[in-house]
Coordinates of C-alpha atoms and ligand atoms in Angstrom, one line a residue:
M1 CA 136.7 122.0 111.8
S2 CA 134.9 121.6 108.6
R3 CA 133.0 125.8 107.9
N4 CA 129.9 123.6 107.7
A5 CA 130.6 121.8 110.9
D6 CA 131.7 124.8 112.1
L7 CA 128.3 127.3 111.4
V8 CA 126.3 123.9 112.3
A9 CA 127.8 124.8 116.0
R10 CA 127.0 127.9 116.2
Y11 CA 124.1 128.4 114.7
G12 CA 122.5 124.1 114.9
S13 CA 120.9 121.3 113.0
P14 CA 119.5 120.8 110.3
L15 CA 120.5 125.1 109.1
Y16 CA 120.0 126.6 106.2
V17 CA 122.7 128.2 104.6
Y18 CA 121.8 130.9 101.9
D19 CA 124.7 132.7 99.7
L20 CA 123.4 136.7 98.9
D21 CA 126.1 136.5 96.1
R22 CA 124.8 133.3 94.0
V23 CA 121.2 135.4 94.0
T24 CA 122.5 138.5 93.0
A25 CA 124.7 136.4 90.6
A26 CA 121.2 135.0 88.7
R27 CA 119.2 137.7 89.2
D28 CA 122.0 139.9 86.6
A29 CA 122.8 136.5 84.4
L30 CA 119.5 135.9 83.8
L31 CA 118.4 139.5 83.1
S32 CA 121.5 139.4 80.8
S33 CA 119.6 136.7 79.2
L34 CA 116.3 139.0 78.6
P35 CA 115.9 141.7 75.9
E36 CA 116.4 145.2 77.8
N37 CA 113.4 146.0 78.8
F38 CA 111.1 143.3 80.1
K39 CA 110.1 143.7 84.1
L40 CA 110.7 140.7 86.4
F41 CA 108.9 139.2 88.5
F42 CA 110.6 137.5 91.3
S43 CA 107.8 134.5 92.6
F44 CA 108.2 134.3 96.7
K45 CA 107.1 131.1 97.1
A46 CA 109.7 130.1 95.8
N47 CA 112.2 131.4 98.6
P48 CA 110.0 134.8 100.9
H49 CA 113.7 135.5 102.9
P50 CA 113.6 139.1 103.6
E51 CA 116.9 139.0 102.8
I52 CA 116.9 137.0 99.7
A53 CA 114.4 139.2 97.8
R54 CA 116.3 142.5 99.5
A55 CA 118.8 140.8 97.8
L56 CA 116.7 140.8 94.1
R57 CA 115.0 144.1 94.3
G58 CA 118.4 145.8 94.7
D59 CA 119.6 149.0 95.9
G60 CA 119.1 151.9 92.6
E61 CA 120.5 148.5 90.0
R62 CA 118.9 146.2 87.5
G63 CA 116.6 144.4 89.9
C64 CA 113.6 142.7 90.6
L65 CA 109.5 142.7 91.2
A66 CA 108.5 141.4 93.6
E67 CA 105.4 138.4 92.8
I68 CA 103.4 136.9 95.6
S69 CA 100.1 135.4 96.6
S70 CA 99.7 135.5 100.3
T71 CA 99.4 138.5 103.5
G72 CA 102.3 136.6 104.2
E73 CA 104.5 136.6 101.4
L74 CA 103.6 140.3 101.5
T75 CA 105.0 141.2 104.5
A76 CA 107.8 139.8 103.3
A77 CA 107.8 141.9 100.3
L78 CA 107.2 144.8 102.3
E79 CA 110.0 144.0 104.6
A80 CA 112.1 143.0 102.1
G81 CA 112.0 147.1 100.6
F82 CA 109.8 146.8 98.1
H83 CA 106.6 149.7 97.6
G84 CA 103.6 148.6 96.2
S85 CA 103.2 149.5 93.3
Q86 CA 106.3 146.8 92.7
I87 CA 104.4 144.3 93.8
L88 CA 101.4 141.8 91.9
Y89 CA 99.0 140.0 93.9
T90 CA 98.4 136.6 92.3
G91 CA 96.8 133.3 92.9
P92 CA 93.2 131.5 92.9
G93 CA 92.6 132.0 96.1
K94 CA 91.9 135.0 96.9
T95 CA 90.2 135.6 100.5
Y96 CA 88.9 140.0 101.3
E97 CA 91.0 139.9 104.3
E98 CA 94.1 139.2 102.4
L99 CA 92.8 141.8 99.4
R100 CA 92.0 144.3 102.4
T101 CA 95.1 143.9 104.0
A102 CA 97.1 144.7 100.4
I103 CA 95.0 147.5 99.1
R104 CA 95.5 149.5 102.2
A105 CA 99.5 148.6 101.9
G106 CA 99.2 150.1 99.1
V107 CA 99.5 147.2 96.3
A108 CA 97.9 148.0 93.0
S109 CA 98.3 145.3 90.4
F110 CA 96.4 141.8 90.7
S111 CA 96.5 139.6 88.5
V112 CA 92.4 137.3 88.6
E113 CA 90.9 133.9 87.8
S114 CA 87.7 134.1 86.9
P115 CA 85.5 136.9 86.7
T116 CA 84.2 136.8 90.5
D117 CA 88.0 136.7 92.0
L118 CA 88.1 140.5 89.4
R119 CA 84.4 141.0 90.8
H120 CA 86.2 140.3 94.5
V121 CA 88.8 142.6 93.9
G122 CA 87.4 145.5 92.9
E123 CA 84.6 145.9 95.8
V124 CA 87.4 145.6 98.4
A125 CA 89.3 148.5 96.2
T126 CA 86.2 150.0 96.7
E127 CA 85.7 150.4 99.8
H128 CA 88.8 151.4 99.7
G129 CA 87.9 154.8 96.9
V130 CA 91.0 153.1 94.6
E131 CA 90.6 152.0 91.5
V132 CA 93.3 148.8 90.7
D133 CA 94.7 147.3 87.5
C134 CA 94.1 143.7 87.0
L135 CA 95.5 141.5 84.6
L136 CA 93.5 138.6 83.5
R137 CA 95.1 135.1 83.6
V138 CA 94.5 133.0 80.9
N139 CA 94.1 129.4 81.3
S140 CA 95.3 128.9 76.8
A141 CA 92.8 126.6 75.4
T142 CA 95.5 125.8 73.6
S143 CA 99.4 124.1 74.5
S144 CA 102.8 125.0 73.1
A145 CA 104.4 122.7 70.9
A146 CA 106.3 121.5 72.8
T147 CA 104.9 119.9 76.1
S148 CA 101.9 118.1 74.0
I149 CA 99.6 119.5 70.6
R150 CA 96.2 119.4 72.4
M151 CA 93.2 121.4 71.2
T152 CA 91.8 122.2 74.1
G153 CA 92.6 122.6 77.2
T154 CA 93.3 121.0 80.4
P155 CA 90.6 121.8 82.6
S156 CA 92.6 124.5 86.3
Q157 CA 91.6 125.8 88.9
F158 CA 93.9 128.4 87.5
G159 CA 92.9 131.6 85.1
I160 CA 89.5 132.3 82.8
D161 CA 89.5 130.1 79.6
S162 CA 90.4 131.4 76.6
E163 CA 87.7 130.6 74.8
T164 CA 85.4 131.4 76.9
L165 CA 86.6 135.0 77.1
P166 CA 85.5 137.1 74.1
E167 CA 81.8 136.8 76.2
L168 CA 83.1 138.1 78.2
M169 CA 85.0 140.1 77.9
P170 CA 81.9 143.0 77.8
E171 CA 81.5 142.3 81.7
L172 CA 85.3 142.6 82.0
S173 CA 85.3 145.2 81.4
A174 CA 82.5 146.4 83.8
V175 CA 83.6 146.1 87.0
P176 CA 83.5 148.7 88.8
G177 CA 87.2 149.3 91.2
T178 CA 89.6 147.5 88.3
R179 CA 90.8 147.9 84.7
L180 CA 92.1 146.4 83.1
A181 CA 95.6 146.7 82.4
G182 CA 96.7 143.1 80.7
A183 CA 97.2 139.7 80.3
H184 CA 99.2 136.9 82.1
L185 CA 100.0 133.8 81.5
F186 CA 101.9 130.9 83.0
S187 CA 102.2 127.9 81.7
L188 CA 105.7 126.4 82.7
S189 CA 107.9 125.4 85.1
N190 CA 111.8 124.0 85.4
A191 CA 111.5 123.7 81.4
K192 CA 113.8 121.3 80.3
D193 CA 116.2 123.0 77.8
E194 CA 116.1 126.4 76.4
E195 CA 114.7 125.0 73.0
S196 CA 111.7 124.4 75.6
L197 CA 111.2 127.3 76.9
V198 CA 112.1 129.9 73.9
G199 CA 108.7 127.1 72.5
E200 CA 106.7 128.4 75.2
F201 CA 107.6 131.6 75.5
R202 CA 106.7 132.1 71.5
H203 CA 103.5 129.7 72.0
T204 CA 102.3 132.2 75.1
I205 CA 102.5 135.5 72.8
S206 CA 101.0 134.1 70.3
V207 CA 97.8 133.5 72.1
A208 CA 98.3 136.4 74.1
A209 CA 98.4 138.3 70.8
G210 CA 95.5 136.1 69.8
I211 CA 93.4 137.0 72.8
Q212 CA 94.1 140.8 72.1
R213 CA 93.0 140.2 68.2
E214 CA 90.0 138.9 69.3
T215 CA 88.6 140.4 72.7
G216 CA 89.9 143.5 72.6
L217 CA 91.0 143.0 76.1
P218 CA 93.6 146.2 77.1
I219 CA 97.3 145.1 77.0
R220 CA 99.6 148.0 78.7
L221 CA 101.2 144.9 80.8
L222 CA 102.2 141.3 79.1
D223 CA 103.2 139.0 81.4
I224 CA 104.5 135.6 80.2
G225 CA 105.1 133.5 82.8
G226 CA 108.6 131.6 83.2
G227 CA 109.8 128.6 83.2
F228 CA 113.4 128.9 83.8
A229 CA 115.0 126.0 85.5
A230 CA 117.2 124.7 88.7
P231 CA 118.7 122.1 89.8
Y232 CA 116.9 120.8 92.4
L233 CA 118.6 119.4 96.3
S234 CA 121.4 117.2 93.5
P235 CA 124.5 119.1 92.7
G236 CA 125.0 121.0 89.6
E237 CA 124.2 123.5 88.2
R238 CA 122.0 127.2 87.2
P239 CA 121.2 126.5 83.1
A240 CA 122.3 129.7 81.1
Y241 CA 120.3 130.9 78.5
P242 CA 122.7 132.3 75.8
N243 CA 119.9 132.7 73.3
L244 CA 117.0 133.1 75.4
R245 CA 117.4 137.1 74.5
A246 CA 117.4 137.1 70.5
E247 CA 114.6 134.8 70.1
L248 CA 111.9 136.9 72.4
E249 CA 113.1 139.7 70.3
V250 CA 111.9 138.0 66.9
I251 CA 109.1 136.7 68.5
L252 CA 107.6 139.8 70.0
D253 CA 108.5 142.0 67.1
E254 CA 106.4 139.8 65.8
H255 CA 103.8 140.4 68.2
F256 CA 103.7 143.6 69.6
P257 CA 105.4 146.0 66.7
G258 CA 105.4 148.4 70.3
W259 CA 107.3 146.7 72.6
R260 CA 110.5 147.9 72.2
E261 CA 109.2 151.5 73.2
G262 CA 106.9 149.4 76.5
V263 CA 103.5 149.1 74.1
P264 CA 102.8 146.3 76.0
E265 CA 105.7 146.4 79.1
I266 CA 106.3 143.0 79.0
A267 CA 107.6 141.1 81.8
C268 CA 108.9 137.5 82.5
E269 CA 109.0 136.0 86.2
S270 CA 110.9 133.3 87.8
G271 CA 111.2 131.5 91.6
R272 CA 114.0 128.6 91.8
H273 CA 116.2 129.7 88.6
L274 CA 117.4 133.0 90.8
V275 CA 117.0 130.8 94.6
G276 CA 117.7 127.4 93.7
D277 CA 121.3 127.5 93.6
S278 CA 122.4 129.4 96.5
G279 CA 121.7 127.5 98.9
E280 CA 122.6 124.6 100.8
L281 CA 120.6 122.5 103.9
L282 CA 123.4 121.3 106.6
C283 CA 122.1 118.8 108.5
T284 CA 123.2 116.4 111.1
V285 CA 123.5 112.6 111.1
V286 CA 121.1 111.4 113.6
N287 CA 122.1 107.8 113.6
V288 CA 123.3 104.8 111.3
K289 CA 121.7 100.9 111.7
E290 CA 119.8 98.6 110.2
S291 CA 116.9 96.5 109.2
R292 CA 117.6 93.7 107.7
G293 CA 121.2 93.9 105.8
R294 CA 119.6 97.1 104.6
K295 CA 121.3 99.8 105.7
F296 CA 119.6 103.5 107.3
V297 CA 121.1 107.0 107.5
I298 CA 118.7 108.5 109.6
L299 CA 119.3 112.6 109.8
D300 CA 117.8 115.4 112.1
A301 CA 116.1 117.1 108.6
G302 CA 113.4 115.5 107.0
I303 CA 109.8 116.5 105.5
N304 CA 109.6 118.6 108.6
T305 CA 113.3 120.2 107.2
L306 CA 112.8 120.3 103.5
G307 CA 110.8 118.1 101.2
G308 CA 107.3 118.9 102.4
M309 CA 106.8 118.5 98.8
S310 CA 107.6 114.7 98.0
G311 CA 104.1 114.1 98.7
L312 CA 104.3 115.3 94.9
G313 CA 107.1 112.9 93.6
R314 CA 109.0 116.2 93.4
L315 CA 111.9 115.5 95.1
L316 CA 113.4 112.1 95.7
P317 CA 115.5 111.1 96.0
V318 CA 118.4 114.0 97.2
S319 CA 121.9 113.8 97.0
V320 CA 123.9 114.5 100.5
R321 CA 127.6 115.7 100.6
L322 CA 130.6 115.5 102.7
D323 CA 132.7 117.5 103.9
D324 CA 136.2 116.1 102.8
D325 CA 137.6 117.1 105.9
A326 CA 134.7 115.8 108.0
L327 CA 135.7 112.8 106.4
P328 CA 136.9 110.2 109.4
E329 CA 140.8 109.4 108.8
G330 CA 141.9 107.7 105.8
A331 CA 138.4 107.2 103.9
D332 CA 138.5 107.3 100.7
P333 CA 136.3 110.5 100.3
G334 CA 135.0 108.8 96.9
E335 CA 133.4 105.9 98.4
L336 CA 129.8 105.3 98.2
E337 CA 127.5 103.2 100.1
V338 CA 123.5 102.1 99.4
A339 CA 121.3 103.6 101.7
T340 CA 118.4 104.5 102.5
L341 CA 117.5 108.5 103.8
A342 CA 115.2 109.0 106.3
G343 CA 114.3 112.5 108.3
P344 CA 113.2 112.2 112.1
L345 CA 109.8 111.6 112.1
C346 CA 107.4 109.0 113.2
T347 CA 105.3 108.0 109.9
P348 CA 107.8 106.0 107.0
G349 CA 106.8 109.1 104.7
D350 CA 109.3 110.6 105.9
L351 CA 112.2 109.7 103.3
L352 CA 114.6 112.0 101.4
G353 CA 116.2 109.4 99.6
K354 CA 115.0 105.1 99.1
N355 CA 118.2 103.1 98.7
V356 CA 120.6 106.1 97.1
R357 CA 124.4 106.4 97.1
L358 CA 125.8 108.1 100.3
P359 CA 129.5 108.9 101.3
V360 CA 129.9 106.0 104.7
L361 CA 127.8 107.7 107.0
K362 CA 128.2 107.6 110.6
A363 CA 126.4 109.4 113.2
G364 CA 127.5 112.7 114.1
D365 CA 128.6 113.7 110.9
V366 CA 127.7 116.7 109.0
V367 CA 126.5 116.4 105.7
S368 CA 125.3 119.4 103.1
I369 CA 122.6 118.5 100.7
P370 CA 123.7 121.0 97.6
N371 CA 120.8 123.7 95.7
A372 CA 118.5 123.8 98.6
G373 CA 117.4 127.3 97.9
A374 CA 114.2 127.1 96.0
Y375 CA 111.7 125.8 97.7
G376 CA 113.7 124.3 100.3
M377 CA 111.7 124.8 104.3
T378 CA 108.7 127.5 103.4
A379 CA 107.8 123.6 101.0
S380 CA 108.2 121.7 103.6
L381 CA 105.9 119.9 106.6
L382 CA 107.3 122.6 110.1
M383 CA 104.5 122.4 111.7
F384 CA 104.4 117.9 111.6
L385 CA 105.3 116.5 115.0
G386 CA 106.4 119.7 116.3
R387 CA 110.0 120.6 116.0
P388 CA 111.6 124.2 116.1
A389 CA 112.2 124.7 112.0
P390 CA 115.7 125.5 110.8
A391 CA 117.9 127.8 111.6
E392 CA 117.9 130.1 108.2
V393 CA 121.7 131.4 107.8
I394 CA 122.5 134.8 105.2
T395 CA 126.3 134.8 104.1
R396 CA 127.1 137.2 101.8
G397 CA 131.6 137.3 100.6
G398 CA 131.7 134.2 102.8
E399 CA 130.6 136.7 106.2
V400 CA 127.5 135.3 108.1
V401 CA 125.2 138.6 107.6
S402 CA 122.6 137.4 109.8
A403 CA 120.4 134.6 112.0
S404 CA 117.1 133.3 112.1
R405 CA 115.1 131.2 113.0
V406 CA 110.7 131.5 111.8
E407 CA 108.8 130.2 115.3
F408 CA 105.1 128.9 115.9
V409 CA 103.4 130.5 118.9
R410 CA 99.7 129.5 119.5
K411 CA 98.2 132.6 120.4
Y412 CA 94.4 132.5 122.7
S413 CA 92.0 134.5 121.5
Ligands
PLP1 C1 104.8 129.1 91.4 C2 105.2 129.9 90.2 C3 106.2 130.3 89.5 C4 107.7 130.3 90.2 O1 108.2 128.9 89.5 P1 108.9 128.9 89.8 O2 109.6 126.8 88.3 O3 109.6 128.3 90.5 O4 110.3 129.4 88.2 C5 105.7 131.9 88.9 N1 105.1 132.5 88.4 C6 102.9 131.6 89.2 C7 101.9 132.0 89.0 C8 103.5 130.8 89.8 O5 102.7 130.3 90.3

């Protein structure tokens, strides 16, 4: 039996398999592409599995901090061994209840997205007799040349419009329970290449320096966001950033001359790049049928398992790999046919790929969807149509070290 068929036989199908060796390899590669004293936040949104987060945190070695934005992610971060002081809480809609839970757990840094968000954080901090650090998330009035030159930024639920900061600063500086500690800018995801990544950071860092100059915002920590890329649901390698470190050093020397001494401290964030290539989704062909001359391959995994994001046009088409040793006797592993890849749900929206090139498949075949470690299970419509969540297996050194399954339970009050 192939390794994948064996895993499915033991843990069920569909099944996510994450390799912790790849997680730590991605972390170490990214840390070494950044200046030595940079902090790196892992964005739990990409994959909140506590074992993955624990591997990224590292024990004693140089590791990641946690960037979270819900009570569920807080629970995962604490389970992964993060201390409250290692957590940055972000998000445009933090509720009082969430803030209370976070502050009670010792979270002491928040990225705030509006003056009212800052006041809410302050109210809850005051309620608990503490003062917390707040980074102002800034929605810059200009975008970088790498994307397009716009003299006014776009309206957004994220961040405070940079042009309003000078006027707001007296009010923002005087919110009881809070201490303004820096700026947070996040304007790019999944940069297409190293050059656009560097261009975006150059823009972000100069915007932050301008804000400090023009508003007097104290910047002890500057979080310059991310944009580190990763392949998603198709074959490909995690990109390397050989020039990033030197480029960032030059840019920071120009705008924040004290940064090498930690004035300010600089941080960036990553989700997909750290975990994307660590995971694959194994699933099983349930049925193959033809309809009016078109072939449909129906899997036991659909938008309930992978790709709730497909509605956003971010998913299609996925690529599917079949184990060589699962191929029928004498079949050519390179033989491909065009088919539509459908999930099991009773909605025409449950498509993973339309007219994509696939190996020749039959019911019972176990297939693998690569690079599914980020924005996989928890970015999906998990409860839609009531199938159980897929199992998740964690491996290290080729051995399974944990297997689990998320369950949904209705509790009556
Ligand atoms: C989503 C998000 C990230 C992670 O984005 P990736 O593209 O997965 O690296 C980082 N920071 C913030 C504020 C985010 O909302």
